[in-house]
Coordinates of C-alpha atoms in Angstrom, one line a residue:
M126 CA 63.4 -17.5 -10.3
K127 CA 65.7 -17.6 -13.3
K128 CA 63.3 -20.0 -15.1
L129 CA 60.3 -17.8 -14.2
L130 CA 62.0 -14.6 -15.5
Q131 CA 63.0 -16.4 -18.7
G132 CA 59.5 -17.8 -19.2
I133 CA 58.0 -14.3 -18.8
S134 CA 60.5 -12.8 -21.2
F135 CA 59.7 -15.5 -23.8
S136 CA 56.0 -15.0 -23.3
W137 CA 56.4 -11.3 -24.1
I138 CA 58.5 -12.1 -27.2
R139 CA 55.8 -14.5 -28.3
F140 CA 53.1 -11.9 -27.8
A141 CA 55.0 -9.3 -29.8
L142 CA 55.7 -11.9 -32.5
T143 CA 52.0 -12.9 -32.7
I144 CA 51.0 -9.2 -33.2
G145 CA 53.8 -8.6 -35.7
I146 CA 53.0 -11.7 -37.8
G147 CA 49.3 -10.9 -37.7
I148 CA 49.9 -7.4 -39.1
I149 CA 52.0 -8.7 -42.0
Q150 CA 50.0 -11.9 -42.6
T151 CA 46.7 -10.1 -43.0
P152 CA 47.5 -8.2 -46.2
L153 CA 49.2 -11.4 -47.5
L154 CA 45.8 -13.2 -47.2
F155 CA 43.8 -10.3 -48.6
N156 CA 46.1 -10.0 -51.6
N157 CA 46.3 -13.7 -52.5
L158 CA 42.9 -15.3 -51.6
N159 CA 39.7 -14.5 -53.6
K160 CA 36.9 -12.7 -51.8
E161 CA 34.9 -15.8 -51.0
E162 CA 37.9 -17.8 -49.6
L163 CA 39.0 -14.8 -47.6
N164 CA 35.6 -14.4 -46.0
F165 CA 35.4 -18.1 -45.2
W166 CA 38.9 -18.1 -43.6
Y167 CA 37.5 -15.8 -40.9
I168 CA 34.5 -18.1 -40.6
F169 CA 36.9 -21.0 -40.1
Y170 CA 38.6 -19.0 -37.4
S171 CA 35.3 -18.5 -35.6
F172 CA 34.5 -22.2 -35.7
G173 CA 38.1 -22.9 -34.5
A174 CA 37.6 -20.6 -31.5
F175 CA 34.4 -22.6 -30.7
L176 CA 36.2 -25.9 -30.9
Q177 CA 38.9 -24.5 -28.5
M178 CA 36.3 -24.4 -25.8
A179 CA 36.8 -28.1 -25.5
D180 CA 40.1 -27.1 -23.8
L181 CA 38.3 -26.2 -20.6
G182 CA 41.4 -24.7 -19.0
L183 CA 43.3 -27.9 -19.4
V184 CA 46.7 -26.2 -19.3
Q185 CA 46.1 -24.5 -16.0
T186 CA 44.5 -27.6 -14.5
I187 CA 47.3 -30.1 -15.5
S188 CA 50.2 -27.7 -14.8
R189 CA 48.8 -26.9 -11.3
L190 CA 48.3 -30.7 -10.7
I191 CA 51.9 -31.5 -11.8
A192 CA 53.3 -28.6 -9.7
Y193 CA 51.6 -29.9 -6.6
I194 CA 52.7 -33.5 -7.2
D195 CA 56.3 -32.3 -7.8
N196 CA 56.3 -30.4 -4.5
S197 CA 55.7 -32.7 -1.6
N198 CA 55.1 -29.8 0.8
A199 CA 52.4 -28.3 -1.3
L200 CA 50.9 -31.8 -1.9
S201 CA 50.4 -32.3 1.9
K202 CA 48.3 -29.1 2.0
S203 CA 46.5 -29.6 -1.3
E204 CA 42.8 -30.6 -1.9
G205 CA 41.7 -34.2 -1.9
S206 CA 41.3 -34.6 -5.6
I207 CA 44.9 -33.7 -6.2
K208 CA 46.1 -36.1 -3.5
N209 CA 44.1 -38.9 -5.2
L210 CA 45.7 -38.2 -8.5
A211 CA 49.2 -38.3 -6.9
S212 CA 48.7 -42.0 -6.4
Y213 CA 49.1 -42.5 -10.1
S214 CA 52.3 -42.2 -12.1
I215 CA 53.0 -39.0 -14.1
K216 CA 53.1 -41.3 -17.2
Q217 CA 49.6 -42.5 -16.5
I218 CA 48.4 -38.9 -16.0
Y219 CA 50.1 -37.8 -19.3
I220 CA 48.8 -40.7 -21.5
T221 CA 45.3 -40.5 -20.0
A222 CA 45.1 -36.7 -20.6
L223 CA 46.3 -37.2 -24.2
F224 CA 43.9 -40.1 -24.9
S225 CA 40.8 -38.5 -23.3
F226 CA 41.4 -35.1 -24.7
F227 CA 42.0 -36.6 -28.2
T228 CA 38.6 -38.5 -27.9
I229 CA 36.8 -35.3 -26.9
L230 CA 38.4 -33.3 -29.6
V231 CA 37.5 -35.8 -32.4
L232 CA 33.9 -35.9 -31.3
A233 CA 33.7 -32.1 -31.0
G234 CA 35.5 -31.8 -34.4
V235 CA 33.0 -34.0 -36.1
G236 CA 30.2 -32.0 -34.6
V237 CA 31.7 -28.7 -35.7
F238 CA 32.2 -30.0 -39.2
I239 CA 28.5 -31.1 -39.5
I240 CA 27.4 -27.7 -38.2
Y241 CA 29.5 -26.0 -40.7
L242 CA 28.1 -28.1 -43.6
T243 CA 24.6 -27.4 -42.3
V244 CA 24.8 -23.7 -41.8
Y245 CA 26.7 -22.9 -45.0
Y246 CA 25.0 -25.6 -47.1
E247 CA 24.9 -23.4 -50.2
K248 CA 28.6 -22.6 -50.1
T249 CA 29.9 -26.0 -49.0
N250 CA 29.2 -27.6 -52.3
I251 CA 32.5 -25.9 -53.3
F252 CA 35.0 -28.7 -52.9
N253 CA 37.9 -26.4 -51.8
L254 CA 36.0 -25.0 -48.9
K255 CA 35.0 -28.4 -47.6
I256 CA 38.6 -29.8 -47.8
A257 CA 40.1 -26.6 -46.4
F258 CA 37.7 -26.6 -43.4
L259 CA 38.3 -30.3 -42.7
I260 CA 42.1 -29.7 -42.7
Y261 CA 41.7 -26.6 -40.5
V262 CA 39.7 -28.6 -37.9
I263 CA 42.4 -31.2 -37.8
G264 CA 44.9 -28.4 -37.3
I265 CA 42.9 -27.1 -34.4
I266 CA 42.8 -30.6 -32.9
F267 CA 46.6 -30.8 -33.1
N268 CA 47.0 -27.3 -31.6
L269 CA 44.8 -28.2 -28.6
L270 CA 46.5 -31.6 -28.1
S271 CA 49.8 -29.8 -27.9
N272 CA 48.5 -28.1 -24.7
V273 CA 48.9 -31.5 -22.9
P274 CA 52.7 -31.8 -23.1
A275 CA 53.0 -28.0 -22.8
S276 CA 51.0 -28.1 -19.5
M277 CA 53.3 -30.8 -18.2
L278 CA 56.4 -28.7 -18.9
I279 CA 54.8 -25.7 -17.3
G280 CA 54.0 -27.8 -14.2
Y281 CA 57.7 -28.7 -14.0
R282 CA 58.5 -24.9 -14.2
E283 CA 59.8 -25.2 -17.8
V284 CA 57.9 -22.0 -18.6
G285 CA 59.8 -20.8 -21.6
T286 CA 60.0 -24.0 -23.6
D287 CA 56.3 -23.8 -24.7
S288 CA 56.7 -20.2 -25.9
I289 CA 59.9 -20.9 -27.8
I290 CA 58.4 -24.0 -29.6
R291 CA 55.1 -22.3 -30.5
S292 CA 57.0 -19.2 -31.7
I293 CA 59.2 -21.2 -34.0
A294 CA 56.2 -23.1 -35.3
Q295 CA 54.4 -19.8 -36.0
I296 CA 57.4 -18.4 -37.8
I297 CA 57.6 -21.5 -40.0
Y298 CA 53.8 -21.3 -40.8
F299 CA 54.2 -17.6 -41.8
A300 CA 57.3 -18.4 -43.9
I301 CA 55.4 -21.1 -45.8
L302 CA 52.6 -18.7 -46.6
L303 CA 55.0 -15.9 -47.5
I304 CA 56.9 -18.2 -50.0
F305 CA 54.1 -20.3 -51.5
L306 CA 50.8 -18.3 -51.2
P307 CA 51.7 -15.8 -53.9
Y308 CA 52.1 -18.7 -56.3
Y309 CA 49.3 -21.0 -55.1
H310 CA 46.3 -18.8 -54.3
S311 CA 44.3 -21.3 -52.4
I312 CA 42.6 -21.5 -49.0
V313 CA 43.6 -25.2 -48.9
L314 CA 47.3 -24.1 -48.8
V315 CA 46.6 -21.8 -45.8
S316 CA 44.7 -24.6 -44.0
L317 CA 47.4 -27.2 -44.8
S318 CA 50.1 -24.8 -43.5
F319 CA 48.2 -24.2 -40.4
M320 CA 47.7 -28.0 -39.8
L321 CA 51.4 -28.7 -40.4
Q322 CA 52.4 -25.9 -38.0
N323 CA 50.3 -27.4 -35.2
L324 CA 51.4 -31.0 -36.0
G325 CA 55.0 -29.9 -35.7
Q326 CA 54.2 -28.0 -32.5
L327 CA 52.6 -31.1 -31.0
V328 CA 55.4 -33.5 -31.9
T329 CA 58.1 -31.0 -30.8
L330 CA 56.5 -30.3 -27.4
H331 CA 56.1 -34.0 -26.8
F332 CA 59.7 -34.7 -27.7
A333 CA 60.9 -31.8 -25.4
F334 CA 58.9 -33.2 -22.5
Y335 CA 60.3 -36.7 -23.2
V336 CA 63.9 -35.4 -23.3
K337 CA 63.7 -33.2 -20.3
H338 CA 61.9 -35.8 -18.1
R339 CA 63.0 -39.1 -19.6
N340 CA 62.8 -40.8 -16.2
I341 CA 59.0 -40.5 -16.3
F342 CA 58.7 -42.6 -19.3
K343 CA 61.0 -45.3 -17.8
N344 CA 58.1 -46.2 -15.5
E345 CA 57.0 -49.5 -17.0
N346 CA 53.2 -49.8 -17.0
H347 CA 51.2 -52.3 -19.0
W348 CA 49.5 -50.5 -21.8
K349 CA 46.1 -51.3 -20.3
E350 CA 47.2 -49.5 -17.1
L351 CA 48.2 -46.3 -18.9
V352 CA 44.6 -44.9 -19.5
K353 CA 42.6 -44.5 -16.3
F354 CA 39.0 -43.2 -16.3
N355 CA 39.4 -41.8 -12.7
I356 CA 42.3 -39.6 -13.8
A357 CA 40.3 -38.1 -16.7
K358 CA 37.3 -37.6 -14.4
Q359 CA 39.4 -35.8 -11.8
I360 CA 41.1 -33.6 -14.4
Y361 CA 37.9 -32.5 -16.2
S362 CA 35.9 -32.1 -13.0
Q363 CA 38.3 -29.3 -12.0
S364 CA 38.2 -27.5 -15.3
A365 CA 34.5 -28.1 -16.3
P366 CA 33.1 -25.0 -14.5
L367 CA 35.0 -22.8 -17.0
V368 CA 32.8 -24.0 -19.8
I369 CA 30.1 -21.4 -19.1
N370 CA 32.7 -18.6 -19.1
Q371 CA 34.3 -19.9 -22.3
L372 CA 31.0 -20.2 -24.1
G373 CA 30.0 -16.7 -23.2
G374 CA 33.5 -15.4 -24.2
W375 CA 33.1 -17.1 -27.6
L376 CA 29.6 -15.7 -28.2
I377 CA 30.9 -12.3 -27.5
S378 CA 34.1 -12.4 -29.5
Q379 CA 33.1 -14.7 -32.4
G380 CA 29.3 -14.8 -32.4
N381 CA 29.0 -11.5 -34.2
I382 CA 31.1 -13.0 -37.1
F383 CA 28.4 -15.6 -37.6
I384 CA 25.6 -13.0 -37.3
V385 CA 27.4 -11.0 -40.0
S386 CA 27.6 -14.0 -42.3
I387 CA 23.9 -15.0 -41.8
V388 CA 22.2 -11.6 -41.6
V389 CA 24.4 -9.3 -43.8
G390 CA 26.1 -11.9 -45.9
A391 CA 29.3 -13.9 -45.9
D392 CA 30.9 -11.5 -48.4
K393 CA 31.0 -8.9 -45.6
V394 CA 32.7 -11.1 -43.0
S395 CA 36.4 -10.3 -43.9
D396 CA 35.9 -6.5 -44.0
Y397 CA 34.0 -6.5 -40.7
A398 CA 36.6 -8.8 -39.1
I399 CA 39.6 -6.7 -40.2
N400 CA 38.1 -3.5 -39.0
Q401 CA 37.4 -5.2 -35.6
Q402 CA 40.8 -6.8 -35.6
I403 CA 42.6 -3.5 -35.3
F404 CA 40.7 -2.8 -32.0
T405 CA 41.6 -6.3 -30.8
Y406 CA 45.2 -5.4 -31.3
I407 CA 44.7 -2.1 -29.5
A408 CA 43.1 -3.9 -26.5
A409 CA 45.9 -6.5 -26.4
I410 CA 48.6 -3.9 -26.4
A411 CA 46.9 -1.8 -23.7
L412 CA 46.5 -4.9 -21.5
V413 CA 50.2 -6.0 -21.6
M414 CA 50.9 -4.5 -18.2
N415 CA 47.7 -5.9 -16.7
Q416 CA 48.7 -9.4 -17.7
S417 CA 52.0 -9.3 -15.8
I418 CA 50.9 -7.9 -12.4
G419 CA 49.0 -11.0 -11.2
P420 CA 51.7 -12.1 -8.7
F421 CA 51.9 -8.5 -7.2
I422 CA 48.1 -8.3 -6.8
A423 CA 48.1 -11.7 -5.0
K424 CA 51.0 -10.7 -2.8
S425 CA 49.3 -7.5 -1.7
Y426 CA 46.1 -9.3 -1.0
I427 CA 47.6 -12.1 0.9
Q428 CA 49.6 -9.7 3.0
N429 CA 46.4 -7.7 3.7
K430 CA 47.9 -4.5 2.3
L431 CA 44.8 -2.8 1.2
S432 CA 46.4 0.6 0.5
G433 CA 49.1 -1.1 -1.6
L434 CA 46.3 -3.0 -3.5
Q435 CA 44.4 0.2 -4.1
D436 CA 47.5 2.0 -5.4
L437 CA 48.3 -0.9 -7.7
F438 CA 44.8 -0.8 -9.1
V439 CA 44.7 2.9 -9.6
N440 CA 48.2 2.9 -11.3
T441 CA 47.4 -0.1 -13.5
I442 CA 44.0 1.1 -14.7
L443 CA 45.3 4.6 -15.4
I444 CA 48.2 3.4 -17.5
C445 CA 46.1 0.8 -19.4
L446 CA 43.3 3.2 -20.1
S447 CA 45.8 5.9 -21.1
M448 CA 47.4 3.5 -23.6
V449 CA 44.0 2.4 -25.1
G450 CA 42.8 6.0 -25.2
V451 CA 45.8 7.2 -27.3
L452 CA 45.5 4.2 -29.7
I453 CA 41.7 4.7 -30.1
I454 CA 42.2 8.4 -30.9
I455 CA 44.8 7.5 -33.5
Q456 CA 42.4 5.0 -35.1
L457 CA 39.5 7.3 -35.0
S458 CA 41.5 10.2 -36.6
C459 CA 43.3 8.3 -39.3
G460 CA 41.6 4.9 -39.4
K461 CA 41.0 5.1 -43.2
N462 CA 44.6 5.9 -43.8
I463 CA 45.7 2.9 -41.7
I464 CA 43.4 0.5 -43.4
T465 CA 44.3 1.9 -46.9
L466 CA 48.0 1.5 -46.2
W467 CA 47.5 -1.9 -44.7
I468 CA 45.2 -3.8 -47.0
G469 CA 43.5 -1.2 -49.3
P470 CA 40.9 1.6 -49.2
E471 CA 37.9 -0.5 -50.2
H472 CA 38.0 -2.4 -46.9
F473 CA 37.4 0.5 -44.5
L474 CA 33.9 0.5 -43.2
G475 CA 33.6 4.0 -41.9
Y476 CA 34.2 6.0 -38.8
T477 CA 30.8 5.3 -37.2
L478 CA 31.7 1.6 -36.9
S479 CA 35.1 2.6 -35.7
A480 CA 33.6 4.8 -33.0
I481 CA 31.4 1.9 -31.7
F482 CA 34.4 -0.4 -31.7
G483 CA 36.5 2.2 -29.9
I484 CA 33.9 2.7 -27.1
T485 CA 33.6 -1.1 -26.8
T486 CA 37.3 -1.5 -26.6
F487 CA 37.8 1.2 -24.0
L488 CA 35.2 -0.2 -21.7
E489 CA 36.6 -3.7 -22.3
V490 CA 40.0 -2.7 -21.1
Q491 CA 38.5 -1.0 -18.1
H492 CA 36.6 -4.1 -16.9
S493 CA 39.5 -6.4 -17.9
V494 CA 41.8 -4.6 -15.4
A495 CA 39.1 -4.8 -12.7
G496 CA 38.5 -8.5 -13.5
N497 CA 42.2 -9.3 -13.2
F498 CA 42.2 -7.9 -9.7
V499 CA 39.2 -9.9 -8.8
W500 CA 40.7 -13.1 -10.2
N501 CA 44.1 -12.7 -8.4
T502 CA 42.4 -12.0 -5.1
G503 CA 40.7 -15.4 -5.2
S504 CA 37.3 -14.9 -6.8
W505 CA 35.5 -15.1 -10.2
P506 CA 31.8 -14.6 -9.9
F507 CA 31.4 -13.6 -13.6
N508 CA 30.7 -16.9 -15.4
K509 CA 27.0 -16.4 -15.7
W510 CA 27.4 -12.7 -16.6
T511 CA 29.8 -13.6 -19.4
L512 CA 27.2 -16.1 -20.8
W513 CA 24.4 -13.5 -20.6
A514 CA 26.6 -11.0 -22.4
G515 CA 27.3 -13.5 -25.1
M516 CA 23.7 -14.5 -25.5
L517 CA 22.6 -10.9 -25.6
T518 CA 25.3 -10.1 -28.2
V519 CA 23.9 -12.8 -30.6
I520 CA 20.2 -12.1 -30.0
L521 CA 20.5 -8.3 -30.3
G522 CA 23.0 -8.7 -33.1
Y523 CA 20.5 -10.7 -35.1
F524 CA 17.6 -8.2 -34.7
L525 CA 19.7 -5.0 -35.0
G526 CA 21.7 -6.4 -37.9
N527 CA 18.4 -6.9 -39.8
Y528 CA 17.6 -3.2 -39.4
Y529 CA 21.0 -1.5 -39.3
G530 CA 23.4 -3.9 -40.9
L531 CA 27.0 -4.0 -39.7
I532 CA 26.5 -1.0 -37.4
G533 CA 23.6 -2.7 -35.7
I534 CA 25.7 -5.8 -35.1
A535 CA 28.6 -3.8 -33.6
L536 CA 26.1 -1.8 -31.5
A537 CA 24.6 -5.0 -30.2
T538 CA 28.0 -6.0 -28.8
L539 CA 28.5 -2.6 -27.1
V540 CA 25.0 -2.6 -25.6
S541 CA 25.3 -6.2 -24.4
K542 CA 28.5 -5.6 -22.6
L543 CA 27.2 -2.3 -21.1
M544 CA 24.2 -4.2 -19.7
T545 CA 26.4 -6.9 -18.1
L546 CA 30.2 -7.1 -17.8
N547 CA 31.2 -3.5 -18.3
W548 CA 29.5 -2.2 -15.2
Y549 CA 29.3 -5.4 -13.0
V550 CA 33.0 -6.4 -13.3
L551 CA 34.1 -2.8 -12.6
Y552 CA 31.7 -2.5 -9.6
F553 CA 32.9 -5.8 -8.1
G554 CA 36.5 -5.0 -8.8
L555 CA 36.3 -1.7 -7.0
K556 CA 34.5 -3.3 -4.1
R557 CA 37.2 -5.9 -4.0
V558 CA 40.0 -3.4 -3.6
G559 CA 38.1 -1.1 -1.3
L560 CA 37.4 1.8 -3.6
T561 CA 34.1 3.5 -4.1
L562 CA 32.6 4.2 -7.6
K563 CA 32.5 7.9 -6.7
D564 CA 36.2 8.0 -5.9
Y565 CA 37.1 6.1 -9.0
T566 CA 35.0 8.4 -11.2
R567 CA 36.5 11.4 -9.7
R568 CA 40.2 10.3 -9.7
I569 CA 40.4 8.2 -12.9
F570 CA 37.4 8.0 -15.2
S571 CA 36.4 11.7 -15.4
P572 CA 39.9 13.0 -16.1
L573 CA 40.5 10.3 -18.7
F574 CA 37.2 10.9 -20.4
L575 CA 37.7 14.6 -20.5
S576 CA 41.3 14.1 -21.8
L577 CA 39.9 11.8 -24.6
I578 CA 37.2 14.3 -25.7
L579 CA 39.5 17.3 -25.7
T580 CA 42.3 15.4 -27.5
L581 CA 40.0 13.8 -30.1
S582 CA 38.4 17.2 -30.8
L583 CA 41.7 18.9 -31.4
V584 CA 43.1 16.0 -33.5
L585 CA 40.0 15.9 -35.7
Y586 CA 40.2 19.7 -36.2
V587 CA 43.8 19.4 -37.3
E588 CA 42.8 16.4 -39.5
N589 CA 40.0 18.4 -41.1
Q590 CA 42.3 21.4 -41.7
T591 CA 44.9 19.2 -43.5
S592 CA 42.4 17.1 -45.5
G593 CA 42.9 19.1 -48.7
K594 CA 46.7 18.8 -48.5
E595 CA 48.5 16.2 -50.6
F596 CA 50.1 14.1 -47.8
S597 CA 50.9 10.4 -48.1
N598 CA 49.1 8.0 -45.7
I599 CA 52.3 7.4 -43.8
V600 CA 52.8 11.1 -43.2
I601 CA 49.2 11.6 -42.1
I602 CA 49.4 8.6 -39.7
L603 CA 52.8 9.8 -38.2
L604 CA 51.6 13.4 -37.8
L605 CA 48.2 12.5 -36.2
S606 CA 49.8 9.8 -34.0
C607 CA 52.4 12.2 -32.6
L608 CA 49.9 14.9 -32.1
S609 CA 47.4 12.5 -30.4
S610 CA 50.0 11.1 -28.1
G611 CA 51.5 14.4 -27.1
V612 CA 48.2 16.2 -26.5
F613 CA 46.6 13.3 -24.6
L614 CA 49.7 12.8 -22.4
L615 CA 49.7 16.5 -21.7
F616 CA 46.1 16.5 -20.5
I617 CA 46.7 13.3 -18.4
G618 CA 49.7 15.0 -16.9
I619 CA 47.5 18.0 -15.9
F620 CA 44.4 16.2 -14.7
C621 CA 46.1 13.2 -13.1
R622 CA 49.2 14.9 -11.8
K623 CA 48.8 13.7 -8.2
I624 CA 48.6 10.0 -9.2
L625 CA 51.5 10.4 -11.6
M626 CA 53.7 12.1 -9.0
K627 CA 52.9 9.3 -6.6
I628 CA 53.9 6.7 -9.2
Y629 CA 57.1 8.6 -9.8
S630 CA 58.0 9.0 -6.1
T631 CA 57.1 5.4 -5.0
V632 CA 58.0 3.3 -8.1
I633 CA 60.3 5.1 -10.6
L634 CA 62.5 7.2 -8.3
P635 CA 63.5 4.4 -5.9
R636 CA 64.5 2.2 -8.8
L637 CA 66.6 5.0 -10.3
K638 CA 68.3 5.6 -7.0
H639 CA 69.0 1.8 -6.6
R640 CA 70.6 1.6 -10.1
L641 CA 72.7 4.7 -9.5

């Protein structure tokens, strides 16, 4: 239990660190890379996300496998494929996973590099962009390879080690950029720093696994016996079904970046990405609670406590949607001030685009909560739906982008999700926890939506009244943030008072009494 709690704590620290470094690193890149290199850095990131699909859930698969093998009781009840793998040594499983995954990544990396050279032929005659992308791809390969020793450590319940090592590597990467980028304004430096970060991460995780489980490596196998085809086959056969879901997820999250670069122009990529990135941060912050309640969902489901599962769903989705609602209102009321303070006024793309991103983010958080409950109750029927959503995002984005530019591409993502994941995941999730759509709309969605509209109207009125005043960006952001939070929470307190009182009486009050 101590290891579990430490691991969760380190995971949260790493999450906060990633958000914090991202916020500081973004203006560092905007201020020290030229426009072309900056745009292509975001294109690199999209290609990197595509290459990461080769992971196929390797961490979850290997860590689950090692956990079963390490627990003889669980092994006796496990499925046949895991029992078959248990006949091999841990050293054989580890070396085979490293070798097979390295082979797949090299082949995938070569393919990605060829696609990059083909799609951006006119730009790739610039030597720096070729070298930078090649180094970046190598860095992604190192990053993904580090998942193998990390998954072994997680399987042995060393949950926090991975988070600590990755956090330190991330800090070093950021420090290198902070020190050297202002003097060497080059995308090659950024890619090289990224590669070194991931190489150091891979070496350190391997060393940590070796030190903590040295006895595994004392098992003397002939080098020809260390790589077994059957081990690789069993590992990837368990994780391969995730490829459809991962491809769809990539098309949704990164496909629009490619559409922007092809339809509107590569010079618009960085501005589009940065306006979208703010809403990515908003969704990540709002879903923090959702990511930590998996064990509680599974426990209520296994114990057949339907009322407890329903209460947990209602409480979680109310809190997550309230958080995302407040943050979206703040961004819609002072988004220009935030972008101006962060990276400069010329990068803000307007409130129409922000409104589309805001609606997309709100609905994304809603169906993510529902999806989490479906996953932790032993089901995931959304692979094909995710792929359809991704394909629609790219197809609609191409056509709407040609007519309406960046707004058309953003609208394509919204429409694609509305037609697929937004409604179906929510519907399936409600069905899974035994709630009707009518009950959910009455108790949660309608009060939240009304609170959002009323709060946004009031905040925009105040913003309009103060638009002629000489306030700094910081003052405007603080003023509208406090007003948005206070008013929205007031409305939520009024419209959802029964749910909030139940949370207080069943969750908060008992803990207060226990501590007292």
